[in-house]
XYZ file of N, CA and C in Angstrom:
342
model
N 129.838 -152.547 -34.475
C 130.774 -153.665 -33.866
C 130.969 -152.762 -32.845
N 131.038 -153.315 -31.683
C 131.191 -152.088 -30.512
C 132.852 -152.097 -30.599
N 132.905 -150.739 -29.570
C 134.578 -150.529 -29.239
C 135.017 -151.595 -28.435
N 135.868 -152.004 -28.024
C 136.727 -152.531 -26.688
C 136.428 -151.130 -26.019
N 136.372 -151.524 -24.559
C 136.838 -150.539 -23.837
C 138.264 -149.780 -23.310
N 138.154 -148.691 -23.266
C 139.512 -147.694 -23.344
C 140.225 -148.678 -21.857
N 141.703 -148.730 -21.836
C 142.634 -149.123 -21.129
C 142.450 -147.835 -19.879
N 142.166 -148.662 -18.507
C 142.739 -147.275 -17.401
C 143.886 -147.390 -18.003
N 144.456 -146.024 -17.191
C 145.855 -145.183 -16.888
C 146.194 -145.385 -15.528
N 147.412 -146.189 -15.261
C 148.485 -145.949 -14.624
C 149.339 -145.330 -14.351
N 149.351 -144.475 -13.180
C 150.532 -143.603 -12.764
C 151.259 -143.564 -12.156
N 152.643 -143.630 -12.762
C 153.877 -143.902 -11.582
C 154.736 -142.775 -11.168
N 154.738 -143.366 -9.430
C 155.240 -142.099 -9.147
C 154.041 -140.774 -9.060
N 155.118 -140.064 -9.287
C 154.607 -138.372 -9.456
C 154.160 -137.759 -10.675
N 154.031 -138.905 -11.855
C 154.300 -138.627 -13.091
C 152.795 -137.983 -13.071
N 151.631 -138.168 -12.663
C 149.952 -137.170 -12.647
C 150.460 -136.205 -12.346
N 151.192 -135.858 -11.039
C 151.029 -134.322 -10.647
C 152.040 -133.760 -11.718
N 153.338 -134.563 -12.230
C 153.881 -133.806 -13.264
C 153.056 -133.417 -14.257
N 152.234 -134.254 -14.939
C 151.366 -133.943 -16.166
C 150.680 -132.555 -15.805
N 150.175 -132.752 -14.238
C 149.257 -131.927 -14.190
C 149.872 -130.034 -14.333
N 151.401 -130.046 -13.930
C 151.729 -129.183 -13.988
C 152.476 -128.313 -15.368
N 151.896 -129.265 -16.490
C 152.159 -128.923 -17.451
C 151.354 -127.412 -17.680
N 151.891 -126.513 -18.807
C 151.041 -125.648 -19.439
C 149.601 -126.059 -20.204
N 148.810 -125.292 -19.836
C 147.074 -125.734 -20.465
C 147.778 -126.475 -21.628
N 147.745 -125.803 -23.135
C 148.425 -126.516 -24.107
C 148.644 -127.913 -24.101
N 150.377 -128.020 -24.075
C 150.973 -129.068 -23.241
C 150.220 -130.365 -22.779
N 149.340 -130.106 -21.475
C 148.240 -130.761 -20.743
C 147.035 -131.560 -21.746
N 146.540 -130.520 -22.189
C 145.260 -131.013 -23.297
C 145.993 -131.876 -24.364
N 147.037 -131.622 -24.897
C 147.946 -132.476 -26.117
C 148.222 -133.416 -25.346
N 148.490 -133.861 -24.214
C 149.299 -135.014 -23.674
C 147.738 -135.671 -22.950
N 146.652 -135.030 -22.651
C 145.592 -136.150 -22.444
C 145.013 -136.674 -23.750
N 145.218 -136.258 -25.123
C 144.704 -136.505 -26.115
C 145.500 -137.106 -26.639
N 146.674 -137.304 -26.297
C 147.990 -138.230 -26.776
C 147.638 -139.638 -26.184
N 147.346 -139.757 -25.001
C 147.085 -140.862 -23.985
C 145.612 -141.290 -24.306
N 144.917 -140.597 -24.687
C 143.422 -141.201 -25.027
C 143.367 -141.722 -26.200
N 144.220 -141.682 -26.986
C 144.792 -142.281 -28.495
C 145.245 -143.950 -27.504
N 145.855 -143.735 -26.854
C 146.391 -145.214 -26.725
C 145.878 -145.557 -25.471
N 144.547 -145.238 -25.271
C 143.549 -145.891 -24.173
C 142.629 -146.969 -25.011
N 142.889 -145.955 -26.247
C 141.736 -146.569 -27.298
C 142.618 -147.431 -28.496
N 143.588 -147.930 -27.879
C 144.298 -148.956 -28.736
C 144.968 -148.216 -29.691
N 144.910 -146.824 -30.227
C 145.882 -146.568 -31.193
C 147.250 -146.275 -30.928
N 147.564 -145.602 -31.808
C 149.035 -144.969 -31.412
C 149.259 -143.285 -31.246
N 149.759 -142.733 -30.633
C 150.071 -141.574 -30.319
C 150.732 -140.902 -31.821
N 150.342 -139.344 -31.772
C 150.814 -138.848 -32.963
C 152.252 -138.662 -33.050
N 153.294 -138.561 -32.260
C 154.709 -138.047 -32.437
C 155.434 -139.058 -31.298
N 155.725 -140.228 -31.347
C 156.366 -140.674 -30.401
C 157.606 -141.539 -31.142
N 158.609 -141.985 -29.694
C 159.490 -143.044 -30.421
C 159.772 -144.034 -29.022
N 160.298 -145.268 -29.721
C 160.376 -146.041 -28.163
C 161.403 -145.733 -27.709
N 161.797 -146.269 -26.266
C 162.525 -145.712 -25.180
C 163.049 -146.984 -24.224
N 163.694 -148.226 -25.474
C 163.801 -148.922 -25.237
C 165.148 -148.548 -23.929
N 165.810 -147.596 -23.918
C 167.264 -147.303 -22.741
C 166.044 -147.837 -21.495
N 164.878 -146.904 -21.564
C 164.126 -147.161 -20.197
C 163.465 -148.610 -19.714
N 162.820 -149.136 -20.869
C 162.523 -150.549 -20.662
C 161.900 -151.397 -22.179
N 161.634 -152.820 -22.107
C 161.168 -152.776 -22.988
C 159.656 -152.355 -23.432
N 158.794 -152.186 -24.431
C 157.443 -151.422 -24.398
C 157.654 -150.272 -23.939
N 158.507 -149.173 -23.899
C 158.103 -147.912 -23.266
C 158.360 -147.052 -24.475
N 157.533 -146.061 -24.345
C 157.626 -145.218 -25.669
C 157.785 -143.768 -25.301
N 158.300 -142.859 -25.715
C 158.153 -141.291 -25.558
C 157.556 -140.685 -26.455
N 156.426 -139.970 -25.986
C 155.404 -139.598 -26.572
C 156.069 -137.902 -26.234
N 155.789 -137.391 -27.673
C 156.684 -136.127 -27.561
C 155.508 -134.953 -28.100
N 155.233 -134.068 -26.978
C 154.512 -132.746 -26.866
C 154.982 -131.786 -27.519
N 154.574 -130.667 -28.544
C 155.356 -129.546 -29.200
C 154.349 -128.392 -29.300
N 154.630 -127.936 -28.233
C 154.005 -126.501 -28.241
C 155.337 -125.234 -27.839
N 154.621 -124.019 -27.534
C 155.731 -123.133 -26.793
C 157.323 -123.891 -26.166
N 156.560 -124.872 -25.569
C 157.894 -125.654 -24.721
C 157.024 -126.873 -25.243
N 158.456 -127.938 -25.424
C 158.823 -128.843 -25.009
C 158.596 -130.227 -24.105
N 157.668 -131.023 -24.097
C 157.374 -131.091 -23.152
C 157.038 -133.265 -23.669
N 157.961 -133.749 -22.475
C 157.635 -135.521 -23.209
C 157.045 -136.228 -22.038
N 156.322 -137.209 -22.695
C 155.669 -138.060 -21.332
C 156.251 -139.809 -21.908
N 156.317 -140.176 -20.475
C 157.066 -141.819 -21.190
C 156.078 -142.757 -20.445
N 155.822 -143.695 -21.560
C 154.859 -144.258 -21.571
C 155.101 -145.949 -21.972
N 154.132 -147.049 -20.724
C 154.336 -148.562 -21.199
C 152.786 -148.978 -21.599
N 152.213 -148.949 -22.543
C 151.486 -149.520 -23.236
C 151.141 -151.530 -23.507
N 152.359 -151.883 -22.948
C 152.904 -153.473 -23.201
C 152.182 -154.299 -22.800
N 151.135 -153.892 -21.127
C 150.453 -154.734 -20.083
C 148.970 -155.007 -20.967
N 148.382 -156.234 -20.386
C 146.928 -156.404 -20.781
C 145.774 -155.405 -20.344
N 146.217 -154.719 -18.725
C 145.651 -154.394 -17.797
C 145.085 -152.582 -18.525
N 146.217 -152.456 -18.018
C 146.243 -150.420 -18.684
C 147.812 -150.319 -19.280
N 147.733 -148.513 -19.809
C 148.410 -147.958 -19.964
C 149.011 -147.294 -18.672
N 150.777 -147.136 -18.402
C 151.479 -146.841 -17.573
C 152.016 -145.935 -17.882
N 151.831 -144.633 -16.838
C 152.342 -143.502 -17.635
C 154.016 -143.497 -16.579
N 154.793 -143.307 -16.916
C 155.982 -143.798 -15.753
C 156.684 -142.282 -15.528
N 156.702 -141.445 -16.842
C 157.120 -139.793 -16.105
C 156.691 -138.862 -17.042
N 156.277 -137.747 -16.936
C 156.148 -136.202 -17.760
C 156.872 -135.280 -17.269
N 157.308 -134.724 -18.024
C 158.363 -133.273 -17.844
C 158.625 -132.653 -19.078
N 159.154 -131.234 -18.481
C 159.279 -130.363 -19.631
C 160.283 -130.910 -20.604
N 161.112 -131.234 -21.498
C 162.432 -131.245 -22.053
C 163.217 -129.513 -22.234
N 163.989 -129.330 -21.829
C 165.293 -128.254 -21.898
C 166.271 -128.318 -22.456
N 166.569 -129.043 -23.272
C 167.674 -129.172 -24.095
C 167.317 -130.401 -25.272
N 168.151 -130.388 -26.296
C 168.288 -131.574 -27.281
C 168.559 -132.771 -26.893
N 169.291 -133.177 -25.766
C 169.013 -134.505 -25.457
C 168.173 -134.765 -24.118
N 167.344 -135.920 -24.016
C 167.015 -136.019 -22.708
C 168.344 -136.332 -21.228
N 167.446 -135.407 -20.551
C 168.851 -135.760 -19.332
C 168.658 -137.030 -18.776
N 169.860 -137.364 -18.006
C 170.571 -138.526 -17.926
C 169.142 -138.748 -16.450
N 169.109 -138.007 -16.039
C 168.349 -137.820 -14.595
C 166.636 -138.372 -14.616
N 165.928 -137.797 -16.259
C 164.998 -138.013 -16.542
C 164.784 -139.977 -16.910
N 166.107 -140.097 -17.472
C 165.989 -141.581 -18.179
C 166.435 -142.041 -16.773
N 166.685 -142.105 -16.030
C 167.036 -142.721 -14.551
C 165.904 -142.829 -13.790
N 164.913 -141.896 -13.640
C 164.102 -141.818 -12.760
C 162.630 -143.175 -13.248
N 162.619 -142.555 -15.058
C 161.851 -143.621 -15.665
C 162.243 -144.719 -15.482
N 163.560 -145.463 -15.446
C 163.840 -146.574 -15.774
C 163.695 -147.570 -14.390
N 163.608 -146.592 -13.104
C 163.636 -147.024 -11.940
C 161.802 -147.455 -11.883
N 161.267 -146.235 -12.017
C 160.083 -146.623 -12.397
C 159.273 -147.860 -12.764
N 160.116 -147.789 -14.157
C 160.016 -148.991 -15.107
C 160.101 -150.517 -14.329
N 161.069 -150.735 -13.595
C 161.514 -151.551 -12.591
C 160.478 -152.066 -11.823
N 160.111 -151.252 -11.059
C 158.922 -151.439 -9.744
C 157.573 -151.799 -10.516
N 157.473 -151.326 -11.414
C 155.742 -151.676 -12.128
C 156.435 -152.778 -12.864
N 157.372 -153.642 -13.694
C 157.500 -154.723 -13.870
C 157.279 -156.167 -12.714
N 158.105 -155.716 -11.546
C 158.617 -156.276 -10.616
C 156.972 -156.678 -10.141
N 156.071 -155.286 -9.819
C 154.696 -155.739 -8.938
C 153.442 -156.575 -10.050
N 153.859 -156.450 -11.372
C 152.901 -157.115 -12.379
C 153.664 -158.874 -12.438
N 154.782 -158.770 -11.942
C 155.260 -160.570 -11.316
C 155.100 -160.735 -10.478
N 153.814 -159.862 -9.510
C 153.815 -160.500 -8.487
C 154.400 -160.621 -7.091
N 156.111 -159.452 -7.234
C 156.605 -160.305 -6.153
C 156.810 -158.964 -5.158
């Protein structure tokens, strides 16, 4: 039985450039985790981020430094990367959450055709 085609990735704002700025090991791991989502699977280490928006998850990347990728996979056409950043403290900064929320609202608005 043939596999369904992988969902393409939509990049919001500077998310692609931000992810590309990760150190090599973290960038490779983020790509692997996104690939699992594209194939309909789950990331290895994630948690829901309902404070950002319904259907948003935080993929946790553990290398020498901590990185996070906020992703929305609830849409049928593609998965969307809202935000990618290095996590420098125990608690995710309000600035990172607010940025992801803005991008989420814009994404939902575009999907409604407004």
